[in-house]
Coordinates of C-alpha atoms and ligand atoms in Angstrom, one line a residue:
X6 CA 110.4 57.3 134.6
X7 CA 112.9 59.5 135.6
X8 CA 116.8 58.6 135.7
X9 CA 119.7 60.3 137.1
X10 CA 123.0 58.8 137.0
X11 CA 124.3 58.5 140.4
X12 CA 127.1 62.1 140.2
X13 CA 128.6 63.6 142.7
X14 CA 129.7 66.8 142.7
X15 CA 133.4 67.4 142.3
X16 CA 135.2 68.1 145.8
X17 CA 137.1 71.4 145.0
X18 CA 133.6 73.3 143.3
X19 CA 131.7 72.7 146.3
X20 CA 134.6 73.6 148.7
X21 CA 134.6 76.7 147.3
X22 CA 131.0 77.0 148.1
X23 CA 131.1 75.8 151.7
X24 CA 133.6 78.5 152.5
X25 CA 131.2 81.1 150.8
X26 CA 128.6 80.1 152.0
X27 CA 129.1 78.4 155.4
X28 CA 128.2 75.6 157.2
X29 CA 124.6 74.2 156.8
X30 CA 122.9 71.7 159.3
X31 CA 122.9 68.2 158.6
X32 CA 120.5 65.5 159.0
X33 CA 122.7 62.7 160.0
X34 CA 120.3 59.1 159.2
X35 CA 121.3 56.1 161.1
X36 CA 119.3 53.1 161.0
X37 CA 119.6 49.2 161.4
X38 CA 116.7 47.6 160.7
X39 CA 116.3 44.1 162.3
X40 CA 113.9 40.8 161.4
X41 CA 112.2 39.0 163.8
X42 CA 115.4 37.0 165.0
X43 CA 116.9 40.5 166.1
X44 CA 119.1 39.7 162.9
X45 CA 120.4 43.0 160.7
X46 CA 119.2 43.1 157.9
X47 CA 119.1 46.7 156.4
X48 CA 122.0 49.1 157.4
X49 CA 122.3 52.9 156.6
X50 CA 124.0 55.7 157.7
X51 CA 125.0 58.8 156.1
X52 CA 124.2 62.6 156.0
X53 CA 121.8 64.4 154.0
X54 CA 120.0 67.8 153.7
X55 CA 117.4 69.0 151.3
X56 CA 116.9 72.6 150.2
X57 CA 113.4 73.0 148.6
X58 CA 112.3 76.6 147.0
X59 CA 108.7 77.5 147.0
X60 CA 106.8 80.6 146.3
X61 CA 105.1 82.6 148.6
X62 CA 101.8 84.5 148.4
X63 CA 103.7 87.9 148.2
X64 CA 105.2 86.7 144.8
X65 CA 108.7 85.9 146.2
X66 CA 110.3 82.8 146.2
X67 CA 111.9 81.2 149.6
X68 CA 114.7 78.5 150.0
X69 CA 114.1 76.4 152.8
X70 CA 116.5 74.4 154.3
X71 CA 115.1 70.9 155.7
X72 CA 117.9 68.9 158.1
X73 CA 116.2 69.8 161.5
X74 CA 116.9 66.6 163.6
X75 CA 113.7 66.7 165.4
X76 CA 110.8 65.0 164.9
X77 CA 112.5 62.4 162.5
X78 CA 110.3 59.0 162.2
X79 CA 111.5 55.8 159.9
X80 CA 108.0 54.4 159.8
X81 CA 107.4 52.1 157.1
X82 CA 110.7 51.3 156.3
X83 CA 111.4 47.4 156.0
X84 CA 114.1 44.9 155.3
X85 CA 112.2 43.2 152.4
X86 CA 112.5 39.9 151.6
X87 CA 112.1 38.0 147.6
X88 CA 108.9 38.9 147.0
X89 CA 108.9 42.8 148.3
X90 CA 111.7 45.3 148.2
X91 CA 113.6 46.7 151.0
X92 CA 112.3 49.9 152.2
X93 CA 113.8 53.5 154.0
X94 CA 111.2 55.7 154.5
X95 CA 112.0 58.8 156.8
X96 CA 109.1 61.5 158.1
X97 CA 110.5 65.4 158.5
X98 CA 107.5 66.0 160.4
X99 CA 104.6 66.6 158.1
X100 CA 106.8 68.6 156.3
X101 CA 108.6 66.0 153.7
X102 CA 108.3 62.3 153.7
X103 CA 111.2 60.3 152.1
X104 CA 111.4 57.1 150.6
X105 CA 114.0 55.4 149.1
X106 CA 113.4 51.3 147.8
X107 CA 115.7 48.8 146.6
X108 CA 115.0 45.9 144.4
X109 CA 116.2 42.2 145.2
X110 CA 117.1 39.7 142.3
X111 CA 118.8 36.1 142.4
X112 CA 122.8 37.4 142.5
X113 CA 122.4 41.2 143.3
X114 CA 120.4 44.1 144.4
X115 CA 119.5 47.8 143.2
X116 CA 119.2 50.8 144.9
X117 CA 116.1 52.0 143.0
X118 CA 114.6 54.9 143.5
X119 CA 114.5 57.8 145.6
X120 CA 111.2 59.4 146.2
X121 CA 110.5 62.5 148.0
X122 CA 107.4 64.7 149.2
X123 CA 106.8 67.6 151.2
X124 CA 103.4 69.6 152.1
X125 CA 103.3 73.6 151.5
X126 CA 100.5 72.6 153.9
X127 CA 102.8 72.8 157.1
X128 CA 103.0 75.8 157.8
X129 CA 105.9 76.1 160.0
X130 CA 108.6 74.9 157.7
X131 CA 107.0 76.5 154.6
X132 CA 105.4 80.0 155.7
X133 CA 103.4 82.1 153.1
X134 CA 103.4 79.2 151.2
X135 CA 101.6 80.5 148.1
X136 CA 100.3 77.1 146.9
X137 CA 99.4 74.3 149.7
X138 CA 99.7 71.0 148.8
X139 CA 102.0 68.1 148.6
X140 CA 104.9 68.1 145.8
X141 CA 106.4 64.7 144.6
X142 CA 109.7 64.3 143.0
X143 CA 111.4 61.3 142.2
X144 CA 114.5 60.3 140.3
X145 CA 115.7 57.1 139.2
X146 CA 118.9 55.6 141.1
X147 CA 119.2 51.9 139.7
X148 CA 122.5 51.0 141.3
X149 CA 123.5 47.9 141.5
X150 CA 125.0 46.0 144.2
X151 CA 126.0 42.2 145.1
X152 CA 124.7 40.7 148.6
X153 CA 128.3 40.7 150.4
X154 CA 129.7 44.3 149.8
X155 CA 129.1 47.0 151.8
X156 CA 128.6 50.6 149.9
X157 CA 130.7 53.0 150.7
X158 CA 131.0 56.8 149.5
X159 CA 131.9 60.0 151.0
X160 CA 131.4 62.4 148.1
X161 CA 128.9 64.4 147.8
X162 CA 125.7 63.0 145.4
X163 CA 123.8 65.7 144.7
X164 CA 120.5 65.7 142.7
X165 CA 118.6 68.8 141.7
X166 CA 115.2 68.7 140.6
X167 CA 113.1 71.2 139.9
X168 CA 112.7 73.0 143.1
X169 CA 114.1 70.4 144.6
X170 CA 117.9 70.0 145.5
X171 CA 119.1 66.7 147.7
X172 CA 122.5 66.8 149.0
X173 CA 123.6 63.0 150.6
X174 CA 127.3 62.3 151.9
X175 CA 129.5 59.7 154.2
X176 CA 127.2 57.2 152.6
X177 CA 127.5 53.6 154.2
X178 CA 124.7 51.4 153.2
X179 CA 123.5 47.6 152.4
X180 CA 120.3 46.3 152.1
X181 CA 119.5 42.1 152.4
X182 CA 122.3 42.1 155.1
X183 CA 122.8 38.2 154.8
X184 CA 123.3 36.1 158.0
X185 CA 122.7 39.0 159.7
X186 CA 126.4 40.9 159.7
X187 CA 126.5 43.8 158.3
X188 CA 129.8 42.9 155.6
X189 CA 133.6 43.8 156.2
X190 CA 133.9 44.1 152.5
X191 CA 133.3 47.8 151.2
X192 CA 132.1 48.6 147.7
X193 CA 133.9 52.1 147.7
X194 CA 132.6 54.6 145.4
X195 CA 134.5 55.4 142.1
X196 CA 134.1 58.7 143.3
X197 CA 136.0 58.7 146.6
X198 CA 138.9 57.2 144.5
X199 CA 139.2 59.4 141.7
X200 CA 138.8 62.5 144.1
X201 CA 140.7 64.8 145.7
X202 CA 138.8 64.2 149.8
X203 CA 136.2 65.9 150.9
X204 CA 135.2 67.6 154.2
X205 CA 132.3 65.4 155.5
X206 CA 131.8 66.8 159.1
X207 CA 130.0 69.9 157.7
X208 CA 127.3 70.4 155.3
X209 CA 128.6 72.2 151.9
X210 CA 125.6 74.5 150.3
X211 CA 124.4 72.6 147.4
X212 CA 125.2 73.5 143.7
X213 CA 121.8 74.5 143.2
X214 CA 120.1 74.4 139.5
X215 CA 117.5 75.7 140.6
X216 CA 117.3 79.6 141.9
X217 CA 115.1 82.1 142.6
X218 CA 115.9 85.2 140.9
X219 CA 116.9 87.3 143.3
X220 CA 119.9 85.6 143.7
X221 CA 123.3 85.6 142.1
X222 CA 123.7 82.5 139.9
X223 CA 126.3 80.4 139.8
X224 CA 127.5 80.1 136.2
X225 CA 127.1 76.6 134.5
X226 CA 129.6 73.9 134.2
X227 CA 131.2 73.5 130.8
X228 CA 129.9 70.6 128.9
X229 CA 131.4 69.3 125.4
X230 CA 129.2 67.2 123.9
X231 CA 129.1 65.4 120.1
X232 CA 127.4 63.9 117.4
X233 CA 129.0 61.5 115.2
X234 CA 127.8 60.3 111.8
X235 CA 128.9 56.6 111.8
X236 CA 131.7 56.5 112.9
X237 CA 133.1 60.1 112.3
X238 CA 132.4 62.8 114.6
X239 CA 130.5 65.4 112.8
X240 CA 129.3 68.2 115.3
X241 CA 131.3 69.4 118.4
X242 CA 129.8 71.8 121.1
X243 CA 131.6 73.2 123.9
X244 CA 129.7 74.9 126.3
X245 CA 128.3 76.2 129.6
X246 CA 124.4 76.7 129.2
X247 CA 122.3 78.7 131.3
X248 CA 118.6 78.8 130.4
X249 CA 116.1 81.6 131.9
X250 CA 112.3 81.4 131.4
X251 CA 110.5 84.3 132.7
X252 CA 106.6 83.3 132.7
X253 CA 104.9 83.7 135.7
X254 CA 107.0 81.6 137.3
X255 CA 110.6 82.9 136.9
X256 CA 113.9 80.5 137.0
X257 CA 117.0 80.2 136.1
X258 CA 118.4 76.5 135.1
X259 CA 122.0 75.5 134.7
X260 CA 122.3 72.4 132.8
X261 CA 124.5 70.0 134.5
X262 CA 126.3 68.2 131.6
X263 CA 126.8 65.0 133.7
X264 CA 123.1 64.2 134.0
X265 CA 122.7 65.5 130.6
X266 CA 121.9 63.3 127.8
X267 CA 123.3 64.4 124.1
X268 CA 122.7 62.9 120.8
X269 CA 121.8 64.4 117.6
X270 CA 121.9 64.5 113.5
X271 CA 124.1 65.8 110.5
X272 CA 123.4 66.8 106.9
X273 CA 124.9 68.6 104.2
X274 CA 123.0 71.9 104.9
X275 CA 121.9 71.2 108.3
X276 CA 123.1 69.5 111.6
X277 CA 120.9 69.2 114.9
X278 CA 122.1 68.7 118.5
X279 CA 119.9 67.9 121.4
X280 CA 120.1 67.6 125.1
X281 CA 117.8 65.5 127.3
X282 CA 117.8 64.9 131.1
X283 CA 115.2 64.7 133.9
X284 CA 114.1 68.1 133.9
X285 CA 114.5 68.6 130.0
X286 CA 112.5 66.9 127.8
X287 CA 114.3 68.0 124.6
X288 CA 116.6 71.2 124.3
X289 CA 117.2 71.2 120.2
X290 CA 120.3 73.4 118.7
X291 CA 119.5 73.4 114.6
X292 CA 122.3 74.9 112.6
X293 CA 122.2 75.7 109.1
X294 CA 124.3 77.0 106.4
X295 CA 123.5 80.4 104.2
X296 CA 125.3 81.6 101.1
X297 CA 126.7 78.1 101.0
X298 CA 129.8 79.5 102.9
X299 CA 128.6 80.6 106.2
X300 CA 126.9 78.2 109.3
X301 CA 124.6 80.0 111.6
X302 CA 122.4 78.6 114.8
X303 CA 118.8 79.0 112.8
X304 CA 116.6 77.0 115.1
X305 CA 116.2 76.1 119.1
X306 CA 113.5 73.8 120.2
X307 CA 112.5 73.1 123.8
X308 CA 110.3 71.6 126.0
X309 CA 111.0 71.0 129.5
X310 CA 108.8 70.0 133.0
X311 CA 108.5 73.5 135.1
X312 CA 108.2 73.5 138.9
X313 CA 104.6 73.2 138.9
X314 CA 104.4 70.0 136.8
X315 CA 103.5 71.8 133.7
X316 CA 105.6 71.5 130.3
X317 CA 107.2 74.5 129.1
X318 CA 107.8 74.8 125.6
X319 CA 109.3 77.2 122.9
X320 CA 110.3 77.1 119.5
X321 CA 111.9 80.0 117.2
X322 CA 113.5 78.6 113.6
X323 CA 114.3 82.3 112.9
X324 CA 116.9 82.4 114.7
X325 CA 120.5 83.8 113.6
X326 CA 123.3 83.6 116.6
X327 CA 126.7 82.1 116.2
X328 CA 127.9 82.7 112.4
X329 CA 131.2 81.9 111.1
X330 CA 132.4 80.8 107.8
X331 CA 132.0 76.9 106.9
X332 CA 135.2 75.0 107.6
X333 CA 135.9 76.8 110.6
X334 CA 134.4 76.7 114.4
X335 CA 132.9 79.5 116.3
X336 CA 134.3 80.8 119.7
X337 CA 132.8 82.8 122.7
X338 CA 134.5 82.7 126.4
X339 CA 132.2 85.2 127.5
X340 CA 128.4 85.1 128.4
X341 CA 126.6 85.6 125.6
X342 CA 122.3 85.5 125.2
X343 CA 120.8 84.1 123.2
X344 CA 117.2 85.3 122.7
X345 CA 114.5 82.6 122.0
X346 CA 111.2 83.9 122.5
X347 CA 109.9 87.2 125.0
X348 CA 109.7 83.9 127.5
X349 CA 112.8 82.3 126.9
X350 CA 116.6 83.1 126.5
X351 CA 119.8 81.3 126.8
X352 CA 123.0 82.0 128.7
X353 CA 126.3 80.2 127.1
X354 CA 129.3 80.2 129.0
X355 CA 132.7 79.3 126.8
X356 CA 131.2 78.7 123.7
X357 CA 132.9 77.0 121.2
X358 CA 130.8 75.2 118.5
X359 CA 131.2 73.6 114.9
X360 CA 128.3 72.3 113.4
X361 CA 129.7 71.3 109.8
X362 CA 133.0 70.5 108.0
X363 CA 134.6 68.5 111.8
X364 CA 137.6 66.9 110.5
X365 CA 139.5 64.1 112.4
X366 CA 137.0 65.1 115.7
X367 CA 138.7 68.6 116.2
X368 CA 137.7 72.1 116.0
X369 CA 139.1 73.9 112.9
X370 CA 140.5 77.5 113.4
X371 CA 137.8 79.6 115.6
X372 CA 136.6 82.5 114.3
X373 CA 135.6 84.6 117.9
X374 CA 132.8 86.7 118.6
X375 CA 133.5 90.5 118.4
X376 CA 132.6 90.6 122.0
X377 CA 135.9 88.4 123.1
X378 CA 138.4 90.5 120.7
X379 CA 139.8 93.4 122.8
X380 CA 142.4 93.7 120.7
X381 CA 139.8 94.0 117.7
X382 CA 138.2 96.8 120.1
X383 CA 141.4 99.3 121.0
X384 CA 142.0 100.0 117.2
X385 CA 138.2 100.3 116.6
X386 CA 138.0 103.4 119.7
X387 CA 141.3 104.6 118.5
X388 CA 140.5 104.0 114.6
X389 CA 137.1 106.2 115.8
X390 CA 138.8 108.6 117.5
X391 CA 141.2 109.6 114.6
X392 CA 138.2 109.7 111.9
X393 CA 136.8 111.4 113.8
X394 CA 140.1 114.1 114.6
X395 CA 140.3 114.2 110.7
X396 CA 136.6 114.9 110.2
X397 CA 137.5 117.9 111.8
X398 CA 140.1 118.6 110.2
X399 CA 138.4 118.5 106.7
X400 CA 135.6 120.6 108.2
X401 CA 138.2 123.2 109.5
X402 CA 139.4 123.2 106.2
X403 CA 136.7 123.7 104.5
X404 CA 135.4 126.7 106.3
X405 CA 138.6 128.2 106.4
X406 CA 138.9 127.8 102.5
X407 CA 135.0 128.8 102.3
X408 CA 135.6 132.4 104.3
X409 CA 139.3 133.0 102.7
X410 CA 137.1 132.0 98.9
X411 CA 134.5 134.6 100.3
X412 CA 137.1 137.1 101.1
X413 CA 138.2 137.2 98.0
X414 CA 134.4 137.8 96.5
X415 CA 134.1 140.5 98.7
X416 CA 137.7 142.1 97.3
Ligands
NAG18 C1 115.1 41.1 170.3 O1 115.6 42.2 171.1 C2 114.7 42.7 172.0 C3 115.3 43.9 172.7 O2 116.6 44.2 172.2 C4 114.2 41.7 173.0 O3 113.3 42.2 173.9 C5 113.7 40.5 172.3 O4 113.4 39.5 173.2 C6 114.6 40.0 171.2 N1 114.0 39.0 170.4 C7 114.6 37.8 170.1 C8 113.8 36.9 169.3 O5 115.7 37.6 170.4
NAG19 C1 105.2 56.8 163.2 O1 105.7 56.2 164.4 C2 105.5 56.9 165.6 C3 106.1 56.2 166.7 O2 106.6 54.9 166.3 C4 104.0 57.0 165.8 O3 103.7 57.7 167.0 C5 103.3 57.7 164.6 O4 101.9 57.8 164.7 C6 103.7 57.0 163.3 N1 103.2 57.8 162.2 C7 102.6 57.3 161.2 C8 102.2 58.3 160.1 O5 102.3 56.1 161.1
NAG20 C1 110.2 51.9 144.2 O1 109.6 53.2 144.1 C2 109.1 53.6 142.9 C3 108.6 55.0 143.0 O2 107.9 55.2 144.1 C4 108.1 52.7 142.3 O3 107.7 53.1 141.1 C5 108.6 51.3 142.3 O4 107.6 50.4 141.9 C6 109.2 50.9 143.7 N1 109.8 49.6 143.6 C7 109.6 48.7 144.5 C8 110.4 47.4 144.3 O5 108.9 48.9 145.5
NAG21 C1 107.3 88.4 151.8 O1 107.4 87.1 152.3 C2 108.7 86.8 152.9 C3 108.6 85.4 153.3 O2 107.4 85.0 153.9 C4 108.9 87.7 154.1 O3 110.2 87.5 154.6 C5 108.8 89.1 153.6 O4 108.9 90.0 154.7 C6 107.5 89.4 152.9 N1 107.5 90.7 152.3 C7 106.4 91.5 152.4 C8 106.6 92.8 151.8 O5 105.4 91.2 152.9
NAG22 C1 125.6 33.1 155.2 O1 125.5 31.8 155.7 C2 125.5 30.8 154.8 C3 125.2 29.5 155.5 O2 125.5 29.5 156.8 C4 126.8 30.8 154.0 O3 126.8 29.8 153.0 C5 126.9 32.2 153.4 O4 128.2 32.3 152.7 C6 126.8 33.3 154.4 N1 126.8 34.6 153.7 C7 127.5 35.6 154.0 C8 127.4 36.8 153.2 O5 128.3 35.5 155.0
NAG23 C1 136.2 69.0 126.3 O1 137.0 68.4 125.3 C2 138.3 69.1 125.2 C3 139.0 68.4 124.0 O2 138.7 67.1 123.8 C4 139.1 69.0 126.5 O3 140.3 69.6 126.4 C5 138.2 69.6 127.6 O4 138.9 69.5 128.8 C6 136.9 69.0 127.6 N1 136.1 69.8 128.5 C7 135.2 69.2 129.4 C8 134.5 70.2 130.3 O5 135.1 68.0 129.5
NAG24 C1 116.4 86.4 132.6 O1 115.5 87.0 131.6 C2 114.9 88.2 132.1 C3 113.9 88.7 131.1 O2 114.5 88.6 129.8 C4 116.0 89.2 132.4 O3 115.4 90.4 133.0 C5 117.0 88.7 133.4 O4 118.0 89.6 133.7 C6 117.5 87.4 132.9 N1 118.4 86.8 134.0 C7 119.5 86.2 133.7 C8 120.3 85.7 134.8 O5 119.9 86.0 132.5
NAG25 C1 102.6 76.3 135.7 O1 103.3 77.5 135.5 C2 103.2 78.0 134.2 C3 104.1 79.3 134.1 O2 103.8 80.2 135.0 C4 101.7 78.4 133.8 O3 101.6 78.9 132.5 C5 100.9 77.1 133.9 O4 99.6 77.3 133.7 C6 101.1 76.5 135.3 N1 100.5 75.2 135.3 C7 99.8 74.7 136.3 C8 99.2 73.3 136.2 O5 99.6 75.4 137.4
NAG26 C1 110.7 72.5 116.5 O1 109.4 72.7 117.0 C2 108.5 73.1 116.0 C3 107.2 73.5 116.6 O2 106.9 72.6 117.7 C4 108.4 72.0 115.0 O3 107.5 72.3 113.9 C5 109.8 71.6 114.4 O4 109.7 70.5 113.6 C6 110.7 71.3 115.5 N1 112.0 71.1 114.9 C7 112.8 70.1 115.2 C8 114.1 70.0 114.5 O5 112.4 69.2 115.9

C-alpha cells in the first residue's frame, strides 16, 4: 500500500548532523542463511538503528533509540524458494519485530517490503508508555534485482514514518544465492557513485521528520516541483515546507521532496498543486487570480495519516498568502506561516512560486515579500523617523504661531 522510493540521505547533510549530534549505537545484522545442503542461500549484512517517538502518560513525548545488540533473534526468517518469498525477520526483544520479504520471479528478484512493529507493552525500552500496544508500519521497497549480483550500498537509506524513523547503511545483500556462492559481482548503489563517501563505522543521527516539540527542528529541504499543461510547464514552486498540526497530538512534519509525489492542474483563473507521499494523503495548494491582475494562494487542502493511524484533515478556501501581480513570480527566503486552520499551519522555507503566466518553464521577475526587503525596511524606519521629526516641527510651529497670534490679542 505504501511506497517509498529507495533515498538515501545526502552524505554532507547528515555529516553535519553526526558531528552535532554524536555517535549513536548501531545494530550491526549479519546473517547467512543456509538450506538443507548447508548451501547459502540468503546473505545480509549491514547496519541499522531505529529511533521511534512515543508518548508518555505525563503528556511528553520520548525518542527512543533501538540498536541494543542484545537479545537479537532471526527467527522466522527463510531462504524461500518459487513458491514462497525469502524472508529476514529480526526480534529486538519483545520490543520491535522486523521483517523484511523479497519476491522471486523467472529472471529477477525484488526486495519488497519492509515491515516493522514494536510493543509500548515492554516496558523497559518504552517506559511511561502512554498507550500500550503494538504499532505497525510498513513501507513499500520494490527493488529489483537479477539472481547473480550482489547489492551493494554504503549510503545511508533512511525512511521516516510517522513516529517511526529507520536509518540502514554498509548494506550488502542477496537473496536466492544460486549454487550456493554468495556472487563476486556487486550491484553498487547509484548512490555510493554519485556521492561524496560516507562515514560508515559510526551511526549519524537520523534526519528525523518526525519530532516532538520540544525540540529544535531541523528546517526542510528545498523541493521545486511543477505542473505542466501538455507539454508546457505551467506552475513552478520552489520551496521548503514545514507543516505543524497542534491537536492533541502535537508534530511537526518536514516534507522530504524526494519521497514526495507532485502533480497538479492549470486554468485561466485558477491553478492547483498537490503533494502526495506515504504519510500525506493529499497536500492541495489552489491559487487564484483577483482583480484579473493579481494571483494569490486562496485555498490549501489536506489530509494526511497521524501517528495514531487516524486521518487528519483540514481545508480553508479563504485563504489569502502569497500575492503578486500576474505575469510575475512571488519570492520568500525567509520562514514565512502560513495559517490554515486553529489546528494547522504551514512553515515555507525559500519560497518562490508562480502559479500563472510561466513562460518557457522559468520564473518571471519576483516580486519579494516585504519581510525579505531590508533595504525596503531602512528607508521605511528612517522615512518614519523624519515624518515624524517634521510632525514636530509643524506642531512647534503652530504653537509658537498660536501664542505669538494670542500675544497680539492680548496687546
Ligand atoms: C551442515 O553443517 C552442520 C554443522 O555446520 C553439520 O552438523 C551438518 O552435518 C551439515 N549437514 C550437511 C548435510 O552437510
Ligand atoms: C526464537 O528462537 C530462540 C532460539 O532459537 C527461541 O528460544 C525462542 O523461543 C524463539 N522465539 C520465538 C518467538 O519463536
Ligand atoms: C511481504 O510483506 C508484505 C507486508 O507484510 C505483504 O503484504 C506481502 O504479501 C509480503 N510478500 C511476500 C511475498 O511474502
Ligand atoms: C515525564 O516522563 C519522562 C519520561 O518518562 C520523565 O523523564 C520525566 O521525569 C517525567 N516528568 C514528570 C514531571 O513526571
Ligand atoms: C549455477 O550452476 C548452474 C549449473 O551448475 C550454472 O548453469 C549456473 O550458471 C550457476 N549459477 C551461478 C549464478 O553461478
Ligand atoms: C530547482 O530548480 C532550479 C532551476 O531549475 C535549480 O537551480 C535548483 O537547484 C533546483 N533546486 C532543487 C532543490 O532541486
Ligand atoms: C506550531 O504551531 C503552534 C500553534 O500554532 C505554535 O505554538 C508553535 O510555535 C508552532 N511550531 C512551529 C515550529 O512552527
Ligand atoms: C488520533 O489523534 C487525533 C489527534 O489527537 C485524535 O483526534 C483522534 O481521535 C485519534 N484517533 C485515534 C484512533 O486514537
Ligand atoms: C478541498 O476540500 C474541501 C472540503 O473537503 C472540498 O469541498 C474542496 O472541493 C477541496 N478542494 C479541492 C481543490 O480539492
Amino acid at each position: 500500500m505504501m511506497r517509498f522510493r529507495l533515498s538515501p540521505v545526502s552524505g554532507s547533510g547528515f555529516f553535519m548532523l553526526f558531528l552535532l549530534l554524536g555517535a549513536v549505537q548501531a545494530y550491526p545484522l549479519k546473517l547467512n542463511l543456509t538450506d538443507l545442503k548447508n548451501a547459502t542461500c540468503l546473505y545480509a549484512k549491514w547496519d541499522m538503528d531505529f529511533q521511534i517517538t512515543y508518548e508518555t502518560t505525563n503528556d511528553t513525548y520520548k525518542t527512543i533509540t533501538i540498536s541494543d545488540p542484545s537479545s537479537v533473534t532471526y527467527n522466522g526468517s527463510r531462504c524461500g524458494d518459487d513458491h514462497n518469498g525469502a524472508k529476514i525477520m529480526v526480534q529486538f526483544g519483545s520490543a520491535i519485530s522486523w521483517t523484511l520479504n523479497f519476491t522471486k520471479e523467472v529472471s529477477h528478484y525484488f526486495i519488497d517490503t519492509i515491515s516493522l512493529s514494536y510493543n509500548t507493552n515492554d516496558s523497559t525500552t518504552f517506559p511511561g508508555a502512554a498507550a500500550k500496544g503494538i504499532v505497525p508500519v510498513t513501507h513499500s521497497v520494490r527493488f529489483e534485482l537479477s539472481f547473480d549480483v550482489i547489492f551493494r550500498c554504503n549510503s545511508l537509506f533512511n525512511f521516516s514514518q510517522e513516529s517511526v524513523v529507520e536509518n540502514y547503511w554498509d548494506i550488502h545483500l542477496q537473496a536466492f544465492v544460486q549454487n550456493g556462492t554468495v556472487s563476486k559481482k556487486e550491484y553498487v548503489c547509484e548512490e555510493d557513485t554519485t556521492e561524496a563517501p560516507v562515514i560508515h563505522t559510526t551511526m549519524p543521527s537520523p534526519t528525523t521528520t518526525f519530532i516532538p516539540t520540544s525540540k529544535p527542528t531541523p528546517t526542510p529541504t528545498v523541493g521545486n516541483y511543477t505542473v505542466t499543461n501538455g507539454n508546457t510547464t505551467c506552475l513552478l514552486a520552489t520551496m521548503g515546507l514545514q507543516l505543524n498540526i497542534t491537536e492533541k497530538v502535537p508534530f511537526i512534519f518536514n516534507i522530504n521532496p524526494t519521497t514526495t509525489n507532485f502533480t497538479g492542474s492549470c486554468h485561466p483563473e485558477t491553478a492547483q498543486l498537490r503533494l502526495n507521499n506515504s504519510q500525506i494523503k493529499h497536500l492541495d495548494f489552489i491559487f487564484a487570480v483577483k482583480n484579473e491582475n493579481r494571483f494569490y494562494l486562496k485555498e490549501v487542502n489536506i489530509s494526511m495519516y497521524l501517528t495514531n493511524g487516524s486521518v487528519f484533515s483540514v481545508a480553508n478556501d479563504n485563504l489569502s498568502f502569497w500575492d503578486a501581480p500576474l505575469g510575475s513570480s512571488y519570492l520568500c527566503n525567509r520562514e514565512q506561516v502560513v495559517s490554515v486552520s486553529k489546528t494547522f499551519q504551514i512553515n515555507t522555507f525559500n519560497l518562490k512560486v508562480q502559479p500563472f503566466n510561466v513562460t518557457e518553464g522559468k520564473y518571471s521577475t519576483a516580486q519579494e515579500c516585504s519581510l525579505d526587503d531590508d533595504t525596503i525596511l531602512i528607508p521605511i524606519i528612517v522615512g518614519a523617523g523624519l515624518s515624524g521629526l517634521i510632525i514636530v516641527i509643524v506642531i512647534a510651529y503652530l504653537i509658537g504661531r498660536r501664542k505669538s497670534y494670542a500675544g497680539y490679542q492680548t496687546l
